[in-house]
Structures are given as C-alpha cells and as structure tokens.
Short mmCIF file of C-alpha atoms and ligand atoms in Angstrom, two decimals:
data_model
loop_
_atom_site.label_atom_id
_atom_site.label_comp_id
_atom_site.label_asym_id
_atom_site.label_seq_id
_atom_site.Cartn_x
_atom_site.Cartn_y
_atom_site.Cartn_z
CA UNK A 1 48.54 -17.05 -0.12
CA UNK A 2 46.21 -18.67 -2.42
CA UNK A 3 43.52 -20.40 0.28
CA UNK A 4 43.48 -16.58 1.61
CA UNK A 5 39.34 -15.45 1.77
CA UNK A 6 38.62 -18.64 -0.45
CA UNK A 7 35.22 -21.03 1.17
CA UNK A 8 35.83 -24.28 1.22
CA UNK A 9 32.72 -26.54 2.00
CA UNK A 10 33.86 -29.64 3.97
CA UNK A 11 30.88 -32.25 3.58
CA UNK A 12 32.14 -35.33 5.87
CA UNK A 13 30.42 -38.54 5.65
CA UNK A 14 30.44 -41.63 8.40
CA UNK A 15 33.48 -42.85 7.70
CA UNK A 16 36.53 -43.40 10.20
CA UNK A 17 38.38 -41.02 8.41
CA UNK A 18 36.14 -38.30 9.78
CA UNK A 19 38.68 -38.21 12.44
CA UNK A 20 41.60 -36.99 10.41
CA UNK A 21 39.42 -33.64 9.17
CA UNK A 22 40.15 -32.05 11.90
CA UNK A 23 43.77 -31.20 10.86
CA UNK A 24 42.61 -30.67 7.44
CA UNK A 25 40.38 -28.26 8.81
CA UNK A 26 42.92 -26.60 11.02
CA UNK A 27 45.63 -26.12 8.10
CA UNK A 28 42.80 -24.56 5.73
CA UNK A 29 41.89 -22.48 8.49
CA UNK A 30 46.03 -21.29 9.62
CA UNK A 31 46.21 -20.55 5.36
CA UNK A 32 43.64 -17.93 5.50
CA UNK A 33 40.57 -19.73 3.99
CA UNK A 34 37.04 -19.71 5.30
CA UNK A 35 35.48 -23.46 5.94
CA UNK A 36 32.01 -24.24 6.85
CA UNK A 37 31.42 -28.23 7.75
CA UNK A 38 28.39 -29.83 6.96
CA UNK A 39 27.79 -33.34 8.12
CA UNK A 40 25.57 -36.65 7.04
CA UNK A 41 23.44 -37.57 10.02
CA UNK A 42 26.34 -41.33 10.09
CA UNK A 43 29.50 -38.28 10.37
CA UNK A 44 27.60 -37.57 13.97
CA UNK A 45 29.00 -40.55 15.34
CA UNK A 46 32.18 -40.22 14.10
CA UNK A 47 33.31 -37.27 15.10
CA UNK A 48 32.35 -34.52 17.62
CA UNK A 49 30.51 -31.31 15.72
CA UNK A 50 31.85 -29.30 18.88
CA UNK A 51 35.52 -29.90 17.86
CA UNK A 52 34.72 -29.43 13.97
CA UNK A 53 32.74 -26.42 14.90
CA UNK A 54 35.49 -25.10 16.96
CA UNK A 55 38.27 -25.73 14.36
CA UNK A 56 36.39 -24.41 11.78
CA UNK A 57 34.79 -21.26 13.87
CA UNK A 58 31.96 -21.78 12.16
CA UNK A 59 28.33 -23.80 13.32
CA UNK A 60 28.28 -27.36 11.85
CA UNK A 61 25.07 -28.21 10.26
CA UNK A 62 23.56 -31.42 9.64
CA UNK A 63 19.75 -31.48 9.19
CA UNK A 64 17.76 -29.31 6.91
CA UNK A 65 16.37 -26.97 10.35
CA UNK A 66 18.36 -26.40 13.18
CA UNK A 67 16.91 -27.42 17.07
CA UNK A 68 15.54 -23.34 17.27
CA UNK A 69 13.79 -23.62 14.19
CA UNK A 70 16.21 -22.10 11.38
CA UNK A 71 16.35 -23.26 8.00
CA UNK A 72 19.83 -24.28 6.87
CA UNK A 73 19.29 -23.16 3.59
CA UNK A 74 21.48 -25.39 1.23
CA UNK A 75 21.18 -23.29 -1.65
CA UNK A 76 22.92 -20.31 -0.34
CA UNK A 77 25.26 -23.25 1.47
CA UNK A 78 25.93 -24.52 -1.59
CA UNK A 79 26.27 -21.11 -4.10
CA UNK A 80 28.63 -19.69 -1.68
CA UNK A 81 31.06 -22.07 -1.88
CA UNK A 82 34.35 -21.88 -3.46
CA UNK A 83 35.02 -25.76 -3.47
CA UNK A 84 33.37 -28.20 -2.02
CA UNK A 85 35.02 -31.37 -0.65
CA UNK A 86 33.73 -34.52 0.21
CA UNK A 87 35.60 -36.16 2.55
CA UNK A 88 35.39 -38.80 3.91
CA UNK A 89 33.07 -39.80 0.98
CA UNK A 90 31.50 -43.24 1.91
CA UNK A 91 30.55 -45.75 -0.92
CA UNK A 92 26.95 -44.87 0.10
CA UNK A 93 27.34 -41.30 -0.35
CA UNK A 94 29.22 -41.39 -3.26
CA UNK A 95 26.24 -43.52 -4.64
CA UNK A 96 24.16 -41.32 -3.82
CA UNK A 97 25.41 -38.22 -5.12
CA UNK A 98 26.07 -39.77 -8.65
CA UNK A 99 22.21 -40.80 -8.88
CA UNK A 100 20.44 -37.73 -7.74
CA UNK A 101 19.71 -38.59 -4.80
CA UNK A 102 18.79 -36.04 -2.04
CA UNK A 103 17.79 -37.55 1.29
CA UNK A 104 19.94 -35.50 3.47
CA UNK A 105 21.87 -31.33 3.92
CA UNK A 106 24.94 -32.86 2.48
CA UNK A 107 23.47 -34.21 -0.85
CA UNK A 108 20.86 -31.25 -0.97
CA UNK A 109 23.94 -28.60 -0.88
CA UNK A 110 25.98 -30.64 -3.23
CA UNK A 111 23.16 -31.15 -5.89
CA UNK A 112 22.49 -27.44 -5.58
CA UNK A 113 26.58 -26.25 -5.92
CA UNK A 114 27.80 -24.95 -9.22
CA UNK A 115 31.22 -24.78 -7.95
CA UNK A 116 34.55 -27.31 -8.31
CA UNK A 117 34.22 -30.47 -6.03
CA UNK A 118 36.57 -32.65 -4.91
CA UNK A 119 35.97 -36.15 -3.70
CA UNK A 120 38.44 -38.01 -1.36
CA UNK A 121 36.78 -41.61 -1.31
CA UNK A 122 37.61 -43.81 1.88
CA UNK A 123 35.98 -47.61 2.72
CA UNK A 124 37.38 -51.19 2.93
CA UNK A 125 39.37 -52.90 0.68
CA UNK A 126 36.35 -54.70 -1.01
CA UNK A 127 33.90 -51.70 -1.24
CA UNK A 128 36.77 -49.63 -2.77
CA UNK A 129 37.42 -52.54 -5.60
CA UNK A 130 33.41 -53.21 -6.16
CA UNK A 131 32.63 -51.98 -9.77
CA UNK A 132 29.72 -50.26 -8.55
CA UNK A 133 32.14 -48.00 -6.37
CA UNK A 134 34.31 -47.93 -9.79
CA UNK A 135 31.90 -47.46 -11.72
CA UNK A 136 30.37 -44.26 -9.63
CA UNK A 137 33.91 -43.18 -9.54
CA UNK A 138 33.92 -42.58 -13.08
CA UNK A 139 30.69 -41.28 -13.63
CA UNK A 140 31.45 -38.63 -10.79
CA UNK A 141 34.63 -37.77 -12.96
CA UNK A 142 32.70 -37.72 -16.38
CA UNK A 143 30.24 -34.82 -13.94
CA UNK A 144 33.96 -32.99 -14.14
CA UNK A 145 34.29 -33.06 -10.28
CA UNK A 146 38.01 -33.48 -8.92
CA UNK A 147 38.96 -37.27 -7.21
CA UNK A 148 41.36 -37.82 -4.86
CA UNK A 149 42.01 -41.40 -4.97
CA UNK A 150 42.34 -43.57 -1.57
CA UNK A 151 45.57 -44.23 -0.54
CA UNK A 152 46.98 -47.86 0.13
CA UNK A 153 48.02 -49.17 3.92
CA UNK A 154 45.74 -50.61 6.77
CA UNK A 155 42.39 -50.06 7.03
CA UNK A 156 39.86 -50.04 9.70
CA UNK A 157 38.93 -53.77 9.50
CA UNK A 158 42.62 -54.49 9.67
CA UNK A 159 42.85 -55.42 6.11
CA UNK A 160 45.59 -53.86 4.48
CA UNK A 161 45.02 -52.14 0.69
CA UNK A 162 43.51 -49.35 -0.88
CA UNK A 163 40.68 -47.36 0.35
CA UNK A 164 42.36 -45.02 3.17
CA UNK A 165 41.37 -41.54 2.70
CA UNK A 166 43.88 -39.67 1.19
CA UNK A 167 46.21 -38.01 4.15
CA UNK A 168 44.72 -34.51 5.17
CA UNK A 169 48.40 -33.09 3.73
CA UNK A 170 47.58 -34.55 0.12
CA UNK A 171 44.16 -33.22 0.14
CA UNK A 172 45.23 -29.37 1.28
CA UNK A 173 47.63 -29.64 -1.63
CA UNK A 174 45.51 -30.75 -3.90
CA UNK A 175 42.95 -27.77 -3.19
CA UNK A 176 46.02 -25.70 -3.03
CA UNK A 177 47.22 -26.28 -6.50
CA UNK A 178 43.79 -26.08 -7.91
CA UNK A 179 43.45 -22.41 -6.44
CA UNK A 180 47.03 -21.83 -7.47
CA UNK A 181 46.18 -22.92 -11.53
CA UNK A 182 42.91 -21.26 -11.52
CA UNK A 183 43.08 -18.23 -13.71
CA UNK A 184 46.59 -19.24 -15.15
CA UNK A 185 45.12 -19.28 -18.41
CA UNK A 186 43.16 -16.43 -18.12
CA UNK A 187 43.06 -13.69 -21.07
CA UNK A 188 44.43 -16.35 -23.25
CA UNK A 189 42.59 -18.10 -26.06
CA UNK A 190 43.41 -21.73 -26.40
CA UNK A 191 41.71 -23.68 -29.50
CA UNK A 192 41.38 -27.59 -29.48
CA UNK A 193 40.34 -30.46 -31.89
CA UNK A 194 38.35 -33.08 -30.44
CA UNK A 195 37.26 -36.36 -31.91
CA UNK A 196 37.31 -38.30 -34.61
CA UNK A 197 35.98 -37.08 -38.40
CA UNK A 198 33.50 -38.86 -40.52
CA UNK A 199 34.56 -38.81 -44.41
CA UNK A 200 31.33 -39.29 -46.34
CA UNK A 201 31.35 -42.70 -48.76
CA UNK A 202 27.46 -42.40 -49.35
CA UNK A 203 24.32 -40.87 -47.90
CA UNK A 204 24.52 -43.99 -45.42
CA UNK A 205 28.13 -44.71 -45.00
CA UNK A 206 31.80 -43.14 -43.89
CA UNK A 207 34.99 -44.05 -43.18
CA UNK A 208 35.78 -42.75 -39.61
CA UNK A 209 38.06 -44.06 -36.27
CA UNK A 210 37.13 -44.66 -32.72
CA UNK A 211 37.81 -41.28 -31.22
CA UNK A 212 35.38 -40.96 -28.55
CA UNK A 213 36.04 -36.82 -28.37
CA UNK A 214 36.86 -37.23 -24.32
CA UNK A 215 40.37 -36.26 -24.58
CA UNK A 216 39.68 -32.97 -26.15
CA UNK A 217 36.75 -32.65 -23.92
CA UNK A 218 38.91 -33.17 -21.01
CA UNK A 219 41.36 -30.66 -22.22
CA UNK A 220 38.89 -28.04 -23.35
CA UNK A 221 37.43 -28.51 -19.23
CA UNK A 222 40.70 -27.75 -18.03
CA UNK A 223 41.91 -24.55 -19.52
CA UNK A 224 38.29 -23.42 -19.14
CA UNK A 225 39.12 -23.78 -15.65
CA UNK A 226 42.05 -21.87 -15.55
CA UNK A 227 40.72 -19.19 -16.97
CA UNK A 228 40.97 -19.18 -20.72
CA UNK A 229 38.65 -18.99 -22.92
CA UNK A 230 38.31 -21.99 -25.22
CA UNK A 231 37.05 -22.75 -28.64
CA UNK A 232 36.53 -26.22 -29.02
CA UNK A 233 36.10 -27.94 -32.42
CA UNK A 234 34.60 -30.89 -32.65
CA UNK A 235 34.04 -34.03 -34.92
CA UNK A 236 31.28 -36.14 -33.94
CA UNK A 237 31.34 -36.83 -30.15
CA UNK A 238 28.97 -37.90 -27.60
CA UNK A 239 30.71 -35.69 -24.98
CA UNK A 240 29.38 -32.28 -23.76
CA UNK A 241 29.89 -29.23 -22.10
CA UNK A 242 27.38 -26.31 -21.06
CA UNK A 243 30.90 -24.82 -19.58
CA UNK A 244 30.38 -20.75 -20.67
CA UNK A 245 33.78 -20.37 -21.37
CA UNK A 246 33.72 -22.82 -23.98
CA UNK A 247 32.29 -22.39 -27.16
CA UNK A 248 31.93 -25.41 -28.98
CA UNK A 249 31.42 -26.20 -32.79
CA UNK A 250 30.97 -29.40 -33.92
CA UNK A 251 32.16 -30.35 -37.61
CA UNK A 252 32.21 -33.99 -39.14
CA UNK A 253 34.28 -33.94 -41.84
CA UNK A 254 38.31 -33.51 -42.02
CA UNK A 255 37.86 -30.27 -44.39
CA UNK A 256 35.28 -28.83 -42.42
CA UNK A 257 37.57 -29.09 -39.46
CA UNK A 258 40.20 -27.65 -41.57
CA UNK A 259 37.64 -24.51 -42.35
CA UNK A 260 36.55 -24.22 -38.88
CA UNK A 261 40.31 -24.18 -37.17
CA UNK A 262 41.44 -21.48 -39.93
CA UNK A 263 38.23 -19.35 -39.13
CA UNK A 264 40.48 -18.91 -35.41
CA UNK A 265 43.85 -19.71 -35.47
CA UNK A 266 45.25 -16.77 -36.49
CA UNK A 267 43.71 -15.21 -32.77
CA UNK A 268 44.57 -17.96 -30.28
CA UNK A 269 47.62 -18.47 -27.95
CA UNK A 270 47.66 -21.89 -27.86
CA UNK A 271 46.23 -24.42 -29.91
CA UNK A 272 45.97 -28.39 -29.49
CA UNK A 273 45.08 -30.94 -31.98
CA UNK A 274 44.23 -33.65 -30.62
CA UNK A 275 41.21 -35.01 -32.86
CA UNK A 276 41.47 -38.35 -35.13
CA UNK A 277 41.73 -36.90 -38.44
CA UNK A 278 40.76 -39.42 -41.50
CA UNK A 279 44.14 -39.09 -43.32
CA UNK A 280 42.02 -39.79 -46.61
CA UNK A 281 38.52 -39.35 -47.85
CA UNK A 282 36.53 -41.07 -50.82
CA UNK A 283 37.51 -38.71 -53.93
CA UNK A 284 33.53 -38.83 -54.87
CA UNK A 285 30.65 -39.25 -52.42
CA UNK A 286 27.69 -41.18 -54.53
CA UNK A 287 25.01 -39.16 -54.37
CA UNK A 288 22.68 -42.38 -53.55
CA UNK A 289 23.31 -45.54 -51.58
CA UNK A 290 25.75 -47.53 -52.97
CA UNK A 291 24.00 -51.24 -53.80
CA UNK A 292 26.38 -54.67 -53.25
CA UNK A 293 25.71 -55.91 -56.71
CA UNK A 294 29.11 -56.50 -57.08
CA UNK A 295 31.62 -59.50 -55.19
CA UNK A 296 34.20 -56.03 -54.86
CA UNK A 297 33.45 -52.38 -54.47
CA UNK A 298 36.80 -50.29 -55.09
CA UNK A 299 36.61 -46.60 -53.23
CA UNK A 300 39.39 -43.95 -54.50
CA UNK A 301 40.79 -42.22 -51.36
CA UNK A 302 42.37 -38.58 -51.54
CA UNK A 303 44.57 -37.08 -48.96
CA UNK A 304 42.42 -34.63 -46.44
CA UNK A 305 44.31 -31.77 -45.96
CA UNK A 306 46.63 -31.63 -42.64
CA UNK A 307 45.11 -29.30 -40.10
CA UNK A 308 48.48 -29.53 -37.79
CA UNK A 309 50.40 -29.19 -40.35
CA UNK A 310 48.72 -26.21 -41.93
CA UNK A 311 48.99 -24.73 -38.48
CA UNK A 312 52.52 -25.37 -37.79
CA UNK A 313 53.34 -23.49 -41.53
CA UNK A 314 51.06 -20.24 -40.50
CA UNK A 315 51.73 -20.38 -36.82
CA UNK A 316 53.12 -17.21 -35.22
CA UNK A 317 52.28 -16.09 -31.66
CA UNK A 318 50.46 -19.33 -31.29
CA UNK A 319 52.52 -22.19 -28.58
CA UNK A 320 51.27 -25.41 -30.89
CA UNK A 321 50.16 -28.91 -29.39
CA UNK A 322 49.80 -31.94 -31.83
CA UNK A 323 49.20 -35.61 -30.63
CA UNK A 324 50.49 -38.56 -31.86
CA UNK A 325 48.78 -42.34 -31.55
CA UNK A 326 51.18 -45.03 -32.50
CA UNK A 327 51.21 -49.00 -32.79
CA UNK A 328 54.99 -49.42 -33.14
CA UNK A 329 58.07 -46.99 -33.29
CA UNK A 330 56.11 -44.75 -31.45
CA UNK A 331 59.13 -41.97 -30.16
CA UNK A 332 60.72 -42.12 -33.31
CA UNK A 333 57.51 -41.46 -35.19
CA UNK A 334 56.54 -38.69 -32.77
CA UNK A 335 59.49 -37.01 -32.88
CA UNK A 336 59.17 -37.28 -36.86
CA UNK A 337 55.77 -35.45 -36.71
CA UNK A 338 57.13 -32.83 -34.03
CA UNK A 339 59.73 -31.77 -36.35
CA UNK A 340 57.59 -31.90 -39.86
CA UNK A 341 54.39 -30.26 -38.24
CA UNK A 342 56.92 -27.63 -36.86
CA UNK A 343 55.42 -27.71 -33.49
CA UNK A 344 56.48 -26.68 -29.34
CA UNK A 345 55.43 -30.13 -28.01
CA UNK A 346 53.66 -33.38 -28.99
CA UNK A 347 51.75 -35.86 -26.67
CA UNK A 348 52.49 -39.53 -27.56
CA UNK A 349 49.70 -42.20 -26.70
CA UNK A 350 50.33 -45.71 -27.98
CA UNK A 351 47.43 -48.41 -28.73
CA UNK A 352 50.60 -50.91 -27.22
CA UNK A 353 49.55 -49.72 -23.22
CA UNK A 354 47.16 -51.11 -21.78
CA UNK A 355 44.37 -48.08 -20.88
CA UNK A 356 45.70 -45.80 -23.51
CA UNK A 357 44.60 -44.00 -26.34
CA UNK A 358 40.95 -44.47 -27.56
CA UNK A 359 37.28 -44.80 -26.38
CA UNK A 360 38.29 -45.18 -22.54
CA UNK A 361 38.55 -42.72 -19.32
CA UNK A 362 41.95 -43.27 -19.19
CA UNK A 363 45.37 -42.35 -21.14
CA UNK A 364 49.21 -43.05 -20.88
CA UNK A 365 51.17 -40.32 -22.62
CA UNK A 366 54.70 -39.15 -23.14
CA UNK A 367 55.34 -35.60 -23.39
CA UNK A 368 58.11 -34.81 -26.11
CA UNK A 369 59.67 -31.70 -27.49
CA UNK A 370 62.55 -30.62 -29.51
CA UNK A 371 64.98 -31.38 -26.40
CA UNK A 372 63.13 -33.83 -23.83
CA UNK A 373 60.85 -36.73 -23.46
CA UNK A 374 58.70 -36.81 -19.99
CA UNK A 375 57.23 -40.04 -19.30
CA UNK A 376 53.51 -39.77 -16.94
CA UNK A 377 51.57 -43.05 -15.46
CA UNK A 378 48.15 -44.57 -16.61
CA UNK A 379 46.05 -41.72 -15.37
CA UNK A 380 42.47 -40.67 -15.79
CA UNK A 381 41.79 -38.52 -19.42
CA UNK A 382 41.30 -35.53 -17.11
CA UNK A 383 44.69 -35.66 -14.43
CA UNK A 384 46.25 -36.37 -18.41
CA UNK A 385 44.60 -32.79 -19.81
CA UNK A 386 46.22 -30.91 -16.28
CA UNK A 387 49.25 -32.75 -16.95
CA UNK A 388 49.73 -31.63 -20.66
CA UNK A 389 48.42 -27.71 -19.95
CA UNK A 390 50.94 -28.13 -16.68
CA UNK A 391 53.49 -28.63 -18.83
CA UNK A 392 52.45 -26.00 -21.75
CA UNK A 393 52.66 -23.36 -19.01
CA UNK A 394 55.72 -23.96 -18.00
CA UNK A 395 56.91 -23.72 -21.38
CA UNK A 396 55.34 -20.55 -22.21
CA UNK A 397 56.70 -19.06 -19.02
CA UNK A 398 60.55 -20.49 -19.76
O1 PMT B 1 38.93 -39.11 -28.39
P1 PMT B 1 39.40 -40.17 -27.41
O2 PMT B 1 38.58 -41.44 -27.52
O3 PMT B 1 39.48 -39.66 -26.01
O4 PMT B 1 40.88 -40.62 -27.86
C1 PMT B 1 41.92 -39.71 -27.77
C2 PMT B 1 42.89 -39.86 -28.94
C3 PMT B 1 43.49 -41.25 -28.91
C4 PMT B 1 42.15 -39.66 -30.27
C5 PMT B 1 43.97 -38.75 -28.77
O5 PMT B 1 44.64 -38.94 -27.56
C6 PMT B 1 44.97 -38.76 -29.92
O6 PMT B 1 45.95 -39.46 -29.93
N1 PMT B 1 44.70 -37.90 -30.96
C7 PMT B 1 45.49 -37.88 -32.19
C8 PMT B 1 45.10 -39.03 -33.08
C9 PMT B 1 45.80 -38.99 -34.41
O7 PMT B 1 45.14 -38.86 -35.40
O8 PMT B 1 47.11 -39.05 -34.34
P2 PMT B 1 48.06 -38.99 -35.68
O9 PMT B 1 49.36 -39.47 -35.16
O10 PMT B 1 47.44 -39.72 -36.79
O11 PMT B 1 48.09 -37.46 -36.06
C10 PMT B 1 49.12 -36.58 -35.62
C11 PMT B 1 48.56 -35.21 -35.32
O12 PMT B 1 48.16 -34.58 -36.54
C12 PMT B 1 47.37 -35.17 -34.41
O13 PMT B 1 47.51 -34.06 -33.55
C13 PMT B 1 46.18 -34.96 -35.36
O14 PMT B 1 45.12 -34.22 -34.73
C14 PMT B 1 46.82 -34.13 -36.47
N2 PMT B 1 46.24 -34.33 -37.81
C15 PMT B 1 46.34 -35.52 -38.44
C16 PMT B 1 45.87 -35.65 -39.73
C17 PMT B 1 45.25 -34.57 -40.36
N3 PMT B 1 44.77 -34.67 -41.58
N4 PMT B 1 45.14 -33.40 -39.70
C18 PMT B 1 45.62 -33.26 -38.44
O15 PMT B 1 45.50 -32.19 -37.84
#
C-alpha cells in the first residue's frame, strides 16, 4: 500500500470543514500512513484537538511551546514531512502563506517544509470567487504546490456554490495517486523544449512568439517529481526551477535549440517538444541597428531547421512528444504533423478555446496518436503536464 510508513502533515485552519478531517484522518491512518495535525489557533474552535489527537495517535500542536514548556520545533515538523496538506485552508491562511507571512506553528512549519503540499481551499461563495483568493490560488500553484479545488453544493451560510472543501474521499485519493506516480519515472531521462525562440534581425531586434516557457516548465516539474531526471531546454523564459533533478539550459535561438537537443537525444527515454519554434529566421543579422530611412524595410527569412522533426528521423529507444498550436483545422493538422514528425503522441492546443495555449496558467489540450484522440477540460498548465506524462506512461507500459 502506497500511504504505508509515508507522514502526512495535516495543517487545519478555522474553517467548518475542520469537522470532516477527522475521517480523512482516520482513512490515512487504516492505510498505514503516519499523520501528525497541527492547528491555527481559529481550528481550536472548530474542532476538538482531543478527537484529532486521538485519530491521529499523535499530540496536536498549535502554538510555538507547549503548556510544560517544550518547543514545538517547526523545522523538524516541517523537514519530516512527506506531504503536507492544508486543509481546511481559509482565505486568510491561504493569504498568508503566499506572502511570507509567519505569525503562527502552521505558517512557521509550512514556510520551513521542502516537501509536496497540497492545498484543499474551503470559504463562502464570495471569498472563493474574490480575485485576491484567485489570484493567491495561482501564485500558490506557480510555488509548484498541489490544489485541490472546492467543490460546488451548500455552504455554511446557506448559499449554495463553490467553496466546499473537497470531500475527505477526493483528498485521500488525491494524496494517494501522488504517492502512487512518485518515482514512476524514475531511472528514466526525459528531455523537454520550453518556450519560445528569439531569431536575431539586429543587435536590437528579433522575430519571436508569445511562449511564456510555463508549459514546459510545468512538464519538466512533473516528471522531476516522478522520479526522472530531466533536461530542460529552454528559449527565453521568465519561469524557473532550482528543482535538482532538473538541469536546465537556456538557448534563444531555433539553431541553438537544435544544437542543444542533439547534444542529448540520443540518451533520453522520452522527449517532448513543446517550445514555440520560429519556423524562419532573417537569412543575415545586420551587424548594426538597422535605421528607418526607408517607407519599407524587406527582411529575407530562411527555414530554421525542425528540431521534432530531426528527432522523429533519428529517434530510436526514445517514446517522442511533439505539440501542436492551431487556429483552424486543428485535428486534421495535428494528425498531419504526428504522422510527418514520425512521432508516439501529439498534444493539440488551439488559440480558438478560450484559456488555451499561450502566456496563461491554463491549457485545453487533446491528446492524439496514430489510433485515438482523448479530449481533457480547461485545466491548470500543471493538472495538463500530469495529464500528458499520465498518458505517456501508459503508453510505454502497453
Ligand atoms: O509557453 P506557454 O506560454 O506556456 O505556451 C505553451 C505553448 C502554447 C507554446 C505550447 O503548449 C505549444 O503548443 N507548443 C508548440 C507550439 C508550436 O510551435 O507548435 P507548432 O504546431 O508550430 O509546432 C509543432 C511541433 O514542432 C511542436 O512540438 C514544436 O516544438 C516543434 N517544432 C516546430 C518548428 C521547429 N522548427 N522545430 C520544432 O521542433
């Protein structure tokens, strides 16, 4: 069993849903995992330590120093930890833990983890809709932790929406899963292009695309997660990663991508393109800054060479992942560049749905290969990059 020996740190916050922990608590504990609760000072009045201390067989801490005196150190709290979970996580507490701030055991221990965490939001309708709860959403996803969204029904205030905590049975599967993917990629090498490329006009100038690098980024996170061992390549990106297990090298133009990816392919298991390459570059790059004497300035493009492509003719142990972004025709082109870029699967975004594609936290995707076309929901760029390595595991293991 995969919870078997695992710690799980449960750090509820004063919300109703405190309440429902308890069974969480109790299936973690019947699976064989250890669980130590820690509690904001609001989670008192919500629900009793004795029970969650009980449940868990383990003391319940909430302040800094226990009543005889003992210091509950948060750093070994915090570095012993499997997981942590937050949940309940209130809209103050969520606040708080995006912005650094520290004024109680359960933001001490969570500032001081270097472990996975999960966050299962819960608060009314309105809080759960304000951007600033939005807003810390994302920013607690662009940290990399895990977010289990609030479920839709009746809340406390009898309003009826979203902002229920997830049910105790989604969140132990949830954990479960991640404990059950971690180290399915391990021993494997998986290599990834991120972002967009820059093709030199001038000193000054380029031609490049919007490619903001998260997808890749996203990707690269996850199957450093499970295990493998990554080498990310990179056009110009704000996104970053101090992840060990992935080793990053940042290029700008499409032929230096080209260089870099060839430098590795021939030793990975799985590789995934999913940078915006410039198709063309300028045939010359003036040496000095161009000057607008003239009404017209004509610039002579070349073809950049195709990475995917390349890959797809040298490709032999290695399971091969391209992308495609459409505007119109977009399953008949992607099937098109499947078959010509001789690759296992291709991931489809289309600039036509709404949250897709560039820039944003989010994607849409379809999943095609030779035989099938999965269909997933609007989702966030990192539930997109489990989705696709999901799915390349299970076709490596067919
Ligand atoms: O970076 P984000 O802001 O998060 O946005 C993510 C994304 C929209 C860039 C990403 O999801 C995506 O769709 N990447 C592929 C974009 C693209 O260039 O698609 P394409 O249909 O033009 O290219 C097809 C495939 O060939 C891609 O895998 C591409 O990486 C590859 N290619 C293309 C041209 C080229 N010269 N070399 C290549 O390797």
């Amino acid at each position: 069993m995969k919870l078997q020996g695992k710690k799980i740190l449960i750090c509820i916050s004063g919300g109703i849903a405190a309440y429902k922990i308890n069974f969480l608590i109790r299936d973690f504990i019947k699976k064989g995992a250890d669980v130590q609760v820690l509690m904001t000072p609001s989670a008192e009045k919500m629900v009793s330590k004795l029970t969650l201390s009980t449940l868990s067989k383990n003391p319940v801490y909430t302040e800094f120093y226990s009543e005889n005196g003992t210091w509950n150190n948060h750093v070994d709290l915090a570095l012993s930890a499997d997981v942590i979970l937050m949940a309940p996580c209130t809209a103050n507490t969520l606040a708080k833990l995006v912005h650094g701030m520290c004024d109680n055991l359960v933001l001490a221990t969570y500032m001081s983890a270097k472990c996975p965490v999960f966050i299962a939001p819960a608060m009314d309708l309105e809080m759960y809709q304000h951007p600033s709860t939005k807003q810390n959403l994302e920013l607690a996803e662009d940290f990399g932790h895990h977010i289990i969204p609030a479920e839709h029904g009746e809340l406390a205030s009898g309003l009826s929406g979203q902002g229920r905590m997830a049910e105790p049975e989604t969140i132990a599967q949830i954990i479960e899963e991640f404990f059950n993917a971690t180290q399915s990629l391990q021993g494997k090498t998986v290599l990834i292009t991120a972002g967009p490329t820059y093709e030199a006009i001038d000193p000054v100038r380029f031609i490049g695309n919007h490619s903001s690098g998260k997808m890749g980024f996203s990707l690269a996170k996850e199957a450093a997660d499970r295990g493998a061992k990554v080498i990310l390549i990179s056009g110009p990106s704000a996104e970053k990663t101090d992840n060990p297990n992935i080793l990053v090298h940042r290029v700008t133009s499409a032929k230096e991508m080209f260089t870099k990816v060839f430098d590795h392919f021939e030793n990975v298991d799985i590789a995934i393109a999913s940078a915006a390459v410039a198709d063309y570059a300028p045939k010359e790059v003036a040496s000095e800054k161009i000057k607008k004497n003239d009404d017209s300035l004509t610039i002579e493009l070349v073809k950049n060479p195709d990475i995917l492509k390349t890959m797809g003719e040298k490709k032999s142990k290695q399971f091969l992942v391209g992308f495609a972004l459409e505007t119109q025709n977009e399953e008949e082109n992607a099937k098109g560049k499947l078959q010509k870029k001789n690759l296992d699967m291709i991931v489809l975004n289309s600039l036509r749905d709404e949250g897709a594609g560039f820039k944003g936290t989010t994607n849409k995707i379809k999943i095609i290969t030779e035989t099938t076309v999965t269909e997933f929901p609007l989702k966030s760029k990192n539930e997109v990059a489990k989705d696709i390595l999901n799915f390349v595991q299970a076709q490596i293991l067919k």
